[in-house]
XYZ file of C-alpha atoms in Angstrom:
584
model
C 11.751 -25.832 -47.223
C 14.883 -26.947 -45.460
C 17.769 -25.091 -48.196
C 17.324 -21.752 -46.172
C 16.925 -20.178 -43.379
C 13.702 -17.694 -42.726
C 14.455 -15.972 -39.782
C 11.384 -14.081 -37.544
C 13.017 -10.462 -36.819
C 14.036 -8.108 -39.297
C 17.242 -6.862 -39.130
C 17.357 -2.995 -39.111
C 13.592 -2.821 -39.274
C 13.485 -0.645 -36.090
C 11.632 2.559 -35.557
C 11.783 3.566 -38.850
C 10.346 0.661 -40.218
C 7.145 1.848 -42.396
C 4.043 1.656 -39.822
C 1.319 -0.946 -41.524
C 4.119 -1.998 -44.227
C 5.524 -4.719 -45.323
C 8.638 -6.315 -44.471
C 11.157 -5.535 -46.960
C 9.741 -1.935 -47.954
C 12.188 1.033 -48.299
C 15.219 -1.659 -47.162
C 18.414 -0.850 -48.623
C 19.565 -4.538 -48.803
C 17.664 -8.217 -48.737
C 20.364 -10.727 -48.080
C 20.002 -13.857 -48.839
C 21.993 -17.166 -47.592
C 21.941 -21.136 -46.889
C 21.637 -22.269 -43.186
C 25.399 -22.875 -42.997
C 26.475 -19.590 -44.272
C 24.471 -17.589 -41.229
C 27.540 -16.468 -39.758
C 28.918 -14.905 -42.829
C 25.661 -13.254 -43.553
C 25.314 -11.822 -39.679
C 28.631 -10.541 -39.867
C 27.805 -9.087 -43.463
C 24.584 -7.452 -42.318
C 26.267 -5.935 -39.534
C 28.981 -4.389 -41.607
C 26.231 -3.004 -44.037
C 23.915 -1.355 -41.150
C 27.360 0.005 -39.217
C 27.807 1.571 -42.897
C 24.704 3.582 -42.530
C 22.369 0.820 -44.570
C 18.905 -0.711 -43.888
C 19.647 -4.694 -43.983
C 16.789 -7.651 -44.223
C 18.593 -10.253 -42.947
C 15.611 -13.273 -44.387
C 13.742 -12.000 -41.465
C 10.275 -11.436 -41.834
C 7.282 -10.612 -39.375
C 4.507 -13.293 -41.003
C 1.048 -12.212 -40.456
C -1.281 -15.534 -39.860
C -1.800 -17.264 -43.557
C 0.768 -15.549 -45.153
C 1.557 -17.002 -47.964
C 6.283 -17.901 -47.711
C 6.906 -17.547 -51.674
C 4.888 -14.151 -52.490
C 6.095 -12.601 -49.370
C 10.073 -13.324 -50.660
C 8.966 -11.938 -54.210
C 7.679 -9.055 -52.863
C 10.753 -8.393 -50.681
C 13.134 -9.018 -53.700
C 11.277 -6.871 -55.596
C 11.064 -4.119 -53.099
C 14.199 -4.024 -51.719
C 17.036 -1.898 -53.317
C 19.415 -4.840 -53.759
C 19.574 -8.304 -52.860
C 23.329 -9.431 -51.863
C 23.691 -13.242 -52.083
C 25.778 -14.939 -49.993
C 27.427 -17.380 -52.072
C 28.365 -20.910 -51.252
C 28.416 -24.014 -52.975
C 25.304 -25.428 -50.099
C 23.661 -21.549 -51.344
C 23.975 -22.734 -55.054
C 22.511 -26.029 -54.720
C 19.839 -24.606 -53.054
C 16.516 -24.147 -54.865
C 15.067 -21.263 -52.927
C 18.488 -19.641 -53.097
C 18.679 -19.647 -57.002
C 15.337 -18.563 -57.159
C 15.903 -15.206 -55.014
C 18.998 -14.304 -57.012
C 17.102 -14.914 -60.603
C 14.075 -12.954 -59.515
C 16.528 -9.756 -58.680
C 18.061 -10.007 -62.118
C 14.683 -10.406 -63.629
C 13.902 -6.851 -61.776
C 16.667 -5.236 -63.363
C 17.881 -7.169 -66.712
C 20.226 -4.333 -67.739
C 22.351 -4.264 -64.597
C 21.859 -0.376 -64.349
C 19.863 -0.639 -61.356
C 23.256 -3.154 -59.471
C 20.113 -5.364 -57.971
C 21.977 -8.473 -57.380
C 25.431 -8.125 -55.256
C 27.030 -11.747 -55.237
C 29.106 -11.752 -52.130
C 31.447 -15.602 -52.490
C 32.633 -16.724 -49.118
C 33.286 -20.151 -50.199
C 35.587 -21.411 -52.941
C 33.031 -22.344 -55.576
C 33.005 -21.477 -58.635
C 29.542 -18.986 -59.866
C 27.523 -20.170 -62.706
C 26.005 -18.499 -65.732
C 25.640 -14.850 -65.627
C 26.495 -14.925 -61.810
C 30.154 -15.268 -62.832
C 29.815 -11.846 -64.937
C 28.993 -10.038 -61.929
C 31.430 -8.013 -60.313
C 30.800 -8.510 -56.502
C 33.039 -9.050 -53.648
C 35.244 -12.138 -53.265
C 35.783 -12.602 -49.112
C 36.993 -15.990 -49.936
C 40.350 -16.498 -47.927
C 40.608 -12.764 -46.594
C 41.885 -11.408 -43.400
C 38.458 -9.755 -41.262
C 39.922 -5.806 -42.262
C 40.257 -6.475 -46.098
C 37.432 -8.718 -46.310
C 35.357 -5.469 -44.969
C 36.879 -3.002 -46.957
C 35.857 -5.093 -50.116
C 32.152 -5.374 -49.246
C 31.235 -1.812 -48.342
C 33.684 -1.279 -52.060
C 31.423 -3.937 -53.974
C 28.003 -2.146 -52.598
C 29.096 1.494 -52.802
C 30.405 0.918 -56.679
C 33.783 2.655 -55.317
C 36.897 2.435 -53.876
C 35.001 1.825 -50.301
C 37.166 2.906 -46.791
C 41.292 3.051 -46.748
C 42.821 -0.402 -46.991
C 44.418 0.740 -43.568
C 42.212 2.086 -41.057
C 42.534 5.729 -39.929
C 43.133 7.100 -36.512
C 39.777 6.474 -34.876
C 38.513 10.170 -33.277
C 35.845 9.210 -30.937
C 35.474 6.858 -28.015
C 34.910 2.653 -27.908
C 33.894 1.363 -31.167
C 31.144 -1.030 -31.082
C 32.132 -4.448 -30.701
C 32.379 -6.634 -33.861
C 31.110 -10.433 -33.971
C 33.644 -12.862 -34.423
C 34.350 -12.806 -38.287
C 33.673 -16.819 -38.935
C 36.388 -16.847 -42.106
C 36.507 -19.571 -44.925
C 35.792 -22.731 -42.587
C 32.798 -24.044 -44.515
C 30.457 -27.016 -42.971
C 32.758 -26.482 -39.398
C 30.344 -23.715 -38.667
C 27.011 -25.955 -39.327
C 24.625 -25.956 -35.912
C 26.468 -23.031 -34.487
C 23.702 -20.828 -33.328
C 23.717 -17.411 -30.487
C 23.916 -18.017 -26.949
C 20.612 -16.404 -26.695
C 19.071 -18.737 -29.589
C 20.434 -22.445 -28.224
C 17.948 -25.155 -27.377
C 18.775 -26.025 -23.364
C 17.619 -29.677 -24.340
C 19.901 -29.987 -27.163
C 22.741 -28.576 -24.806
C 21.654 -31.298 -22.315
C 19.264 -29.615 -19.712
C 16.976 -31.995 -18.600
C 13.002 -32.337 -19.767
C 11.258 -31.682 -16.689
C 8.589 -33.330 -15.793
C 4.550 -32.902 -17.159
C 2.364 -30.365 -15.356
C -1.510 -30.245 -16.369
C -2.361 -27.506 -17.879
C 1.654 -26.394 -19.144
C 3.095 -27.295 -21.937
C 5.758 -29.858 -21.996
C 8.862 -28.519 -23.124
C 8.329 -25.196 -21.329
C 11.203 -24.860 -18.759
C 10.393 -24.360 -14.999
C 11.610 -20.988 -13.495
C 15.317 -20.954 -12.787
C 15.971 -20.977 -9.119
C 19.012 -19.275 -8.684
C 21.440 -21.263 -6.864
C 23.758 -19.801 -4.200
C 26.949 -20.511 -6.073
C 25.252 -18.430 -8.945
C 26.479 -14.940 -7.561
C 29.285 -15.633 -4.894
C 32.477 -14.029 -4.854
C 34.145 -16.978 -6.600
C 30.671 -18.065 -8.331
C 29.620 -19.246 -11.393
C 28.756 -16.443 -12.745
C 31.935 -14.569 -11.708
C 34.343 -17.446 -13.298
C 32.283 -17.172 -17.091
C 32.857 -13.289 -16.634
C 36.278 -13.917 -16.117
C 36.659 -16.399 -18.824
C 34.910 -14.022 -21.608
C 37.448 -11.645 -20.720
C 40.603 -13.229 -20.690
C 39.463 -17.430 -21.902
C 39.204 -19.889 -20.019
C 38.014 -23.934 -19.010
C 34.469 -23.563 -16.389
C 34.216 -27.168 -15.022
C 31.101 -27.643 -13.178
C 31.051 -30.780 -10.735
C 27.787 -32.576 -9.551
C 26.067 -35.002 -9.221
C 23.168 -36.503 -11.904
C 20.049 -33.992 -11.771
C 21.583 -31.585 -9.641
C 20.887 -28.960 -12.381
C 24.411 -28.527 -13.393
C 23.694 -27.744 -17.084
C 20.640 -25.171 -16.231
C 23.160 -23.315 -13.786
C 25.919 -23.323 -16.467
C 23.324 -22.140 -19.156
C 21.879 -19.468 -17.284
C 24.994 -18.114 -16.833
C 26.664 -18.027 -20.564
C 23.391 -16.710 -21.174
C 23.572 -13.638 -18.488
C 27.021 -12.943 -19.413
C 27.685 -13.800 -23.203
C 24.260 -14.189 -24.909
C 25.441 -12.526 -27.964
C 28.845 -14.641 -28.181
C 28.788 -18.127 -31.093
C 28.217 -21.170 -29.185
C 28.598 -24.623 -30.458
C 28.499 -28.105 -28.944
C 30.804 -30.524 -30.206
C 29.774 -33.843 -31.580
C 33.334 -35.474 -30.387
C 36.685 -34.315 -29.635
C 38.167 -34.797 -33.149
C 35.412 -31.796 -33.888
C 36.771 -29.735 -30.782
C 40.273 -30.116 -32.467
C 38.871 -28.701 -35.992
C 38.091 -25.351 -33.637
C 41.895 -24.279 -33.167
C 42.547 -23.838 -36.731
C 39.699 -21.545 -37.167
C 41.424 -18.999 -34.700
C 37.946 -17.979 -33.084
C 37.157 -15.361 -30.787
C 33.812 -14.667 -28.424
C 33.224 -18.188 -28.732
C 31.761 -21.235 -26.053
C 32.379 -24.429 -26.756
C 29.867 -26.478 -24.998
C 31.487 -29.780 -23.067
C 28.515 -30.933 -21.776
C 29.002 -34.617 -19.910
C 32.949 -33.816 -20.807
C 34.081 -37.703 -20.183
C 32.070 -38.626 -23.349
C 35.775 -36.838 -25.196
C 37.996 -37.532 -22.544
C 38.556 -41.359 -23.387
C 40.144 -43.343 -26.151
C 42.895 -43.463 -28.728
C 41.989 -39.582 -29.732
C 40.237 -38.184 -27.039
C 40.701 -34.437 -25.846
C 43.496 -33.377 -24.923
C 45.133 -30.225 -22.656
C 47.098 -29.353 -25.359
C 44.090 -28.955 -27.623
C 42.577 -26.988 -25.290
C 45.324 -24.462 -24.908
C 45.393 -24.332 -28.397
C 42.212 -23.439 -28.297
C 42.292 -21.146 -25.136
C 45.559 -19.169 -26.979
C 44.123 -17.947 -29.711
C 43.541 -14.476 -30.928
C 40.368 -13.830 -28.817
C 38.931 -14.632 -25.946
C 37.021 -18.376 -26.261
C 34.894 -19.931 -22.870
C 34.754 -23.167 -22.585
C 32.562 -24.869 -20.236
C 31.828 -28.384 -19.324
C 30.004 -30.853 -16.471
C 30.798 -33.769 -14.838
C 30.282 -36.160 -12.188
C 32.277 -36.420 -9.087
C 33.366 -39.564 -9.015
C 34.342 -39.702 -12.836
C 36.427 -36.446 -11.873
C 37.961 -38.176 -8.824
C 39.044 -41.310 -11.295
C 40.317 -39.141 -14.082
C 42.481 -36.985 -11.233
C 43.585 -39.215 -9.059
C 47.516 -40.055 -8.687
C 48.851 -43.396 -9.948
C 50.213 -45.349 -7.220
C 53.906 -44.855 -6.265
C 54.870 -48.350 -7.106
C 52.811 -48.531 -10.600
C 54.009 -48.010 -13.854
C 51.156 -47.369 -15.509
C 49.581 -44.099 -15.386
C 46.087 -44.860 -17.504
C 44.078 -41.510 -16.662
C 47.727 -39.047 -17.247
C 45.898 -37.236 -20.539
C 42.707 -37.060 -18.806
C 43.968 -35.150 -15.358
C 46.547 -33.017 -17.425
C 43.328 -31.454 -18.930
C 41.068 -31.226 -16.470
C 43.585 -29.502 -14.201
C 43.340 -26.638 -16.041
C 39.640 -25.976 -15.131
C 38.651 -23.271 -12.847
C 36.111 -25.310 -11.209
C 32.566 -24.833 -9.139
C 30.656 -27.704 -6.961
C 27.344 -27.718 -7.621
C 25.831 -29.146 -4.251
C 22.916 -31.775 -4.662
C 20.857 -30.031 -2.178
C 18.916 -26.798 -1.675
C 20.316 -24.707 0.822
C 17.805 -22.693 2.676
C 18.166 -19.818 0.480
C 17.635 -21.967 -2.211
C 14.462 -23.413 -0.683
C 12.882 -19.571 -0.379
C 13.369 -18.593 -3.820
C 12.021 -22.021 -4.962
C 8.714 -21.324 -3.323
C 8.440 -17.714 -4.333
C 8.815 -18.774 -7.880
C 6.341 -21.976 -7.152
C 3.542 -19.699 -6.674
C 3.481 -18.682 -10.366
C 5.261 -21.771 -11.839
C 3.150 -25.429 -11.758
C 6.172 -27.009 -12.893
C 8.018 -26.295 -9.646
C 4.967 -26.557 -7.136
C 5.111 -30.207 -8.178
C 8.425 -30.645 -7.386
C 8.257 -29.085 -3.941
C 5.485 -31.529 -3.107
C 8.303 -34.606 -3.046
C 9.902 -34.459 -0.158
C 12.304 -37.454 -0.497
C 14.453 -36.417 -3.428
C 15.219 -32.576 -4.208
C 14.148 -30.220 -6.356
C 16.132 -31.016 -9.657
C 16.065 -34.300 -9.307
C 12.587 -34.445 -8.705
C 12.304 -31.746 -11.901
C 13.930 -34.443 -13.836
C 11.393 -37.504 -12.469
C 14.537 -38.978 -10.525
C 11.981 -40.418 -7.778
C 10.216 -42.428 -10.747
C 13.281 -43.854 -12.983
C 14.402 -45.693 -9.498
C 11.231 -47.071 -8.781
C 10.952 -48.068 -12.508
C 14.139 -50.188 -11.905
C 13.566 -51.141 -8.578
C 9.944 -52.067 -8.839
C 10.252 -54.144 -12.365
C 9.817 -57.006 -10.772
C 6.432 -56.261 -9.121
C 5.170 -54.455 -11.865
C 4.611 -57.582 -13.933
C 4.341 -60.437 -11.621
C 6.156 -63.899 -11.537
C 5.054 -64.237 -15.519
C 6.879 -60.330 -16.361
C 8.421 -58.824 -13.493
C 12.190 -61.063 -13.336
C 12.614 -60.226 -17.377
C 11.802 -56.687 -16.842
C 14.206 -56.621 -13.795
C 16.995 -58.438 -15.682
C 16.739 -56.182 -18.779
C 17.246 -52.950 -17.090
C 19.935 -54.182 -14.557
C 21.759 -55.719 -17.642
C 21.711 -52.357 -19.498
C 22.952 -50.502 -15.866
C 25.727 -53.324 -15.544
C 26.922 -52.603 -18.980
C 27.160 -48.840 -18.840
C 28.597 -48.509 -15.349
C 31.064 -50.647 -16.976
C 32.051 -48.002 -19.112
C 29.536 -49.318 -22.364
C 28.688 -45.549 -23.228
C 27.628 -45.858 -27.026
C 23.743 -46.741 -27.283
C 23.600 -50.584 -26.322
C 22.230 -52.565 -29.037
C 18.911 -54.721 -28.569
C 20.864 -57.864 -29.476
C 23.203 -57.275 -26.628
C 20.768 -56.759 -24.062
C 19.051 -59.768 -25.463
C 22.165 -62.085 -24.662
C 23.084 -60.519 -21.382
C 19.412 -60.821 -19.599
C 19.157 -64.180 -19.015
C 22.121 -64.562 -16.390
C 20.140 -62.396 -14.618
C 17.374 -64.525 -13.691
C 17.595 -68.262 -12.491
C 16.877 -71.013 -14.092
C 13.370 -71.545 -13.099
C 12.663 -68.068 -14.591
C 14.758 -68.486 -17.593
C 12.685 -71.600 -18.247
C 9.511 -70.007 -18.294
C 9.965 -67.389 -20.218
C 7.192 -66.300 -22.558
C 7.772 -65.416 -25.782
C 7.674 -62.413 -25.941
C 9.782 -61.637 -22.766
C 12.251 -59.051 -24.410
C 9.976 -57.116 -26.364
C 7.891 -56.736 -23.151
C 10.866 -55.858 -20.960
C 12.163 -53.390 -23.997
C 8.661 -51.847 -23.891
C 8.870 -51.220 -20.184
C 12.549 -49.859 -19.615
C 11.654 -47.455 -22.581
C 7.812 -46.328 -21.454
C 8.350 -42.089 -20.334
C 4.259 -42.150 -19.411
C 4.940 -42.709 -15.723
C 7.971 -40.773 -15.425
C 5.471 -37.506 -16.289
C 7.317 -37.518 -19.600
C 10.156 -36.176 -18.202
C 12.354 -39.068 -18.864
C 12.568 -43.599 -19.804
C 14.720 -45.491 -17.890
C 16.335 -46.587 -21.228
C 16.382 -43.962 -24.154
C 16.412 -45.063 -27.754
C 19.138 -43.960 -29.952
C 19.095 -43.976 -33.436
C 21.592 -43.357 -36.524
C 21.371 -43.719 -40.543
C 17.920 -42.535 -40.578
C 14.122 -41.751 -39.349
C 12.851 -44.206 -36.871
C 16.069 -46.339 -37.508
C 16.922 -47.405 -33.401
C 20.373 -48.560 -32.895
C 20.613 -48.778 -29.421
C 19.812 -47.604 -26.272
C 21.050 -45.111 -23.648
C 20.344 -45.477 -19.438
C 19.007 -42.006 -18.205
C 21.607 -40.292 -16.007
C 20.066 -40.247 -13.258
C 19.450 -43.882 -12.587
C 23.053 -45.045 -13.891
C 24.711 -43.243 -11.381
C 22.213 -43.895 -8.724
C 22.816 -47.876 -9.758
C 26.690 -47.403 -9.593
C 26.162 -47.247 -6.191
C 23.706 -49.474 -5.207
C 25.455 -52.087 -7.262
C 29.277 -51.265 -6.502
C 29.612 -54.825 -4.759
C 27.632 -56.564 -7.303
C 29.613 -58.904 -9.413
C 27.652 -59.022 -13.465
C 26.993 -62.491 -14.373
C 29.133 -64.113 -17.495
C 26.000 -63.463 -19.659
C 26.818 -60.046 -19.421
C 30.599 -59.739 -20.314
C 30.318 -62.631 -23.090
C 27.694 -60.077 -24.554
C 29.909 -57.535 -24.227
C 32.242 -59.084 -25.822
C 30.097 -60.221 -28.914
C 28.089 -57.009 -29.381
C 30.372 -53.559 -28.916
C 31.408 -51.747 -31.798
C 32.541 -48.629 -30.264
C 36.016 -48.267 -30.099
C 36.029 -46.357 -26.895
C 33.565 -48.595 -24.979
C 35.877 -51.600 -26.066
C 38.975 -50.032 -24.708
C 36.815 -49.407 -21.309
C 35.529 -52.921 -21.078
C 38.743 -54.437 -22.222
C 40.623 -52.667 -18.725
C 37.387 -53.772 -16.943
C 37.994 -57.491 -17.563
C 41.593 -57.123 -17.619
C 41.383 -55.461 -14.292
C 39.063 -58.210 -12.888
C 41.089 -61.159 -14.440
C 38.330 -62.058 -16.414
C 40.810 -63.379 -19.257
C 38.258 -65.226 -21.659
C 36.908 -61.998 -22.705
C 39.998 -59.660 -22.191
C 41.940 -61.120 -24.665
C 39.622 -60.618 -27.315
C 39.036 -56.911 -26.659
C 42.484 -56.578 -26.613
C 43.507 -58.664 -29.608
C 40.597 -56.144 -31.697
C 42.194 -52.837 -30.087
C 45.497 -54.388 -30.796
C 44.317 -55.301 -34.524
C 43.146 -51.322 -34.685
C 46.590 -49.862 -33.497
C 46.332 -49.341 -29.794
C 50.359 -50.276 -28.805
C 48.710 -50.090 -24.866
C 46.337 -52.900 -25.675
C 48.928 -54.694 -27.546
C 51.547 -54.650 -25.170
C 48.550 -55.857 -22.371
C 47.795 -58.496 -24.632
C 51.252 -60.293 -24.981
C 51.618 -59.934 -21.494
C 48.731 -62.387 -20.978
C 49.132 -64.645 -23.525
C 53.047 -64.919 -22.317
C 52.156 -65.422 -18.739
């Protein structure tokens, strides 16, 4: 049952909804709509209720065993008039046909008006739907695209095509009308309704006894409510736009301070996360308004050929309505992306980069509790398992500890003990392979076959001799096993595309990359590592970052053939590099 949407609270079934009834009974309007089209068919509901209407917006309040299918027939059936909320993804889908056929079957003649087909998309209707005279929104301005749904349901001429002097005081506020975009507005969801681990908060770790993808209480962080706070900057933002740039280290709860926020000050605004920057782009031509665009980890469309730029972002920052968009990153990647070219250097390789994130209004998120902090922590502790744990560690803080930071650097740093003389160095060299290559700048999910070629120059040649056979798929098993991490987090993350249980690669956990970037700054990678580099990267952006890395360490071998494949793609940078070396 994937075509649809079945939401869980009945629109405009308040207080007057009938006591012991059913869903659906004495409702003025059912509508009915494909997961894509939500927007259009919360903006339509709200028009119809601010017109005096009761609205089922596919909401329904399920008693245990009831059964999906009778429940809808009843409410079509019930219902005054079902208004469909057509699309071409609403006409190919199966539950969506059979809603609109069962209110024509109710009401063969037409006499009764039970079917009101409402086209937001430019598709053409089928059959007997393409009789119907219904409202076409398709391509209208938000005023005239109003004034022609309240006209289709009413059966008349509906409110003045210009709106009359307004008598009273503040009008309620409108949503954001979401226009003729199509699949751009697929996974937007409410503030209020967004998944924190699918905007990037961290699982915390398991607690006996609470279940595992329950949050822990939000501590409240000092920088929450200050003067020039977190929460004062998103208020700020929703009222005028603007670019909140939170900066912090890994685990320092960045993302849960940011979220709490947009969700104290805009819950009811559109959010959507971005897959890439070309998709950020696609948002300026859709002229939004009370909409955040979530940047979480905002180097991942920062880099490349078509990464993000400023002007993008004022683009999308000018536009008719206020827009927040908010973003994290780590300090040092904000120091690199800011920091001046030399005076005596021609080449200024991070100019896009600082342009844009000079125009955040920015907040330091501190990696430690103050004292403050500490307090409310243990308040909340008494009620909250989750956090009690957490307090018991004294050697890392709270978030980090939250997101089992103590136990993905032991998992690395203890690899070799954990398995012996026979396991251990294999283990070891897997996971400081995979580190190597991302603080590199190899972002994409690493594949198995690279991290198979760049382990061995990590151990010597006694080890590399004795190797069993099985020595990757053990050390794979290990960097990817969450059980002693309390399930919180692996050490290496597997990524897949093209599929169920297809893995294409594999991702470091936060956390223990940047705590590795450190401990390994003087470290040079063996030449198993940037020949597998070389062999295995596919990603356009992690060649680009590898390519400066070898140019910038004169490692030549391998330079030149990044370069010569960005220069083969169109980068004029990495062809201009690459004569230079081949000339010299």
């Amino acid at each position: 049952m994937t075509d649809c949407l079945w939401e869980s609270v009945a629109v405009g079934a308040g207080a007057d909804a009938p006591v012991g009834g059913r869903v659906g009974d004495g409702a003025d309007f059912f509508v009915s709509y494909a997961e894509v089209d939500r927007p259009w068919a919360e903006w339509i509901s709200w028009h119809l209720e601010d017109a005096g209407y009761r609205v089922v917006l596919q909401a329904w309040d399920f008693s245990a065993g009831a059964h999906l299918i009778r429940e809808l027939d009843w409410a079509v059936s019930t219902t005054a008039r079902t208004v469909a909320v057509v699309s071409a993804s609403y006409l190919d889908s199966a539950y969506g046909e059979a809603q609109w056929q069962a209110a024509w079957a109710a009401d063969p003649s037409g006499n009764a008006r039970k079917l009101v087909a409402v086209r937001v998309e430019d598709c053409s209707l089928p059959g007997f739907l393409g009789l119907l005279v219904g409202a076409d929104l398709f391509g209208l301005e938000q005023e005239e695209a109003g004034v022609r749904l309240l006209a289709a349901v009413a059966g008349g001429r509906g409110k003045p095509h210009r709106p009359v002097a307004f008598p009273g005081g503040a009008s309620p506020a409108r949503p954001w009308f979401p226009g003729s975009s199509g699949s751009l507005l697929a996974g937007w969801r409410r503030v209020a309704d967004a998944d924190p681990y699918w905007l990037g908060v961290h699982r915390p770790i398991q607690v006996s006894g609470v279940a595992d993808g329950d949050l822990p209480a939000y501590v409240a962080r000092d920088v929450d409510e200050a003067v020039d706070g977190v929460h004062a900057k998103i208020t700020a933002a929703a009222e005028r736009g603007g670019f909140v740039l939170l900066i912090g280290d890994s685990s320092v709860g960045k993302t849960r301070t940011v979220y709490e926020a947009v969700r104290a000050v805009v819950s009811d605004w559109w959010l959507v996360h971005p897959a890439d920057a070309a998709a950020v782009g696609a948002l300026v031509g859709l002229r939004p308004r009370q909409l955040v665009v979530w940047l979480d980890e905002i180097q991942n469309y920062l880099d490349g050929d078509h990464g993000l730029t400023a002007g993008v972002l004022r683009g999308l920052l000018d536009g008719p309505g206020p827009v927040v968009v908010v973003a994290t990153i780590w300090p040092d990647r904000f120091a690199r992306y800011t920091a001046l070219p030399d005076r005596d250097s021609d080449e200024d390789r991070h100019r896009e980069q600082r342009s844009l994130l000079w125009l955040a209004d920015s907040v330091q998120i501190d990696s430690t509790f103050s004292h403050a902090e500490y307090d409310r922590a243990e308040r909340s502790a008494q009620t909250d398992p989750k956090l009690r744990a957490a307090l018991a560690t004294a050697d890392y803080g709270l978030t980090q500890t939250l997101a089992a930071a103590p136990q993905l650097v032991a998992r690395w740093e203890q690899a070799i003990a954990s398995g012996g003389p026979a396991r251990g160095p294999y283990r070891s060299a897997l996971l400081t392979a995979a580190l190597d290559a991302a603080r590199l700048g190899a972002r994409a999910p690493l594949p198995a076959a690279l991290l198979r070629a760049a382990a061995p120059g990590y151990c010597n040649a006694r080890q590399q001799a004795r190797a069993p056979g099985d020595w990757f798929e053990d050390a794979l098993a290990y960097a990817t096993d969450n059980n002693t991490m309390h399930g919180a987090a692996a050490a290496l993350d597997p990524a897949g595309l093209g599929g169920m249980g297809n893995i294409t690669g594999y991702i470091t956990a936060d956390y223990l990359l940047q705590y590795a970037t450190r401990a390994r700054h003087g470290n040079r990678p063996p030449a198993s590592l940037w020949t597998a580099l070389r062999d295995h990267l596919t990603d356009p952006n992690d060649i680009d970052r590898i390519a400066t890395a070898t140019y910038d360490r004169r490692i030549y071998t391998i330079a030149v053939p990044l370069l010569r494949t960005r220069a083969d793609n169109g980068d004029e940078f990495a062809a201009y590099r690459l004569a230079e070396l081949l000339v010299s």
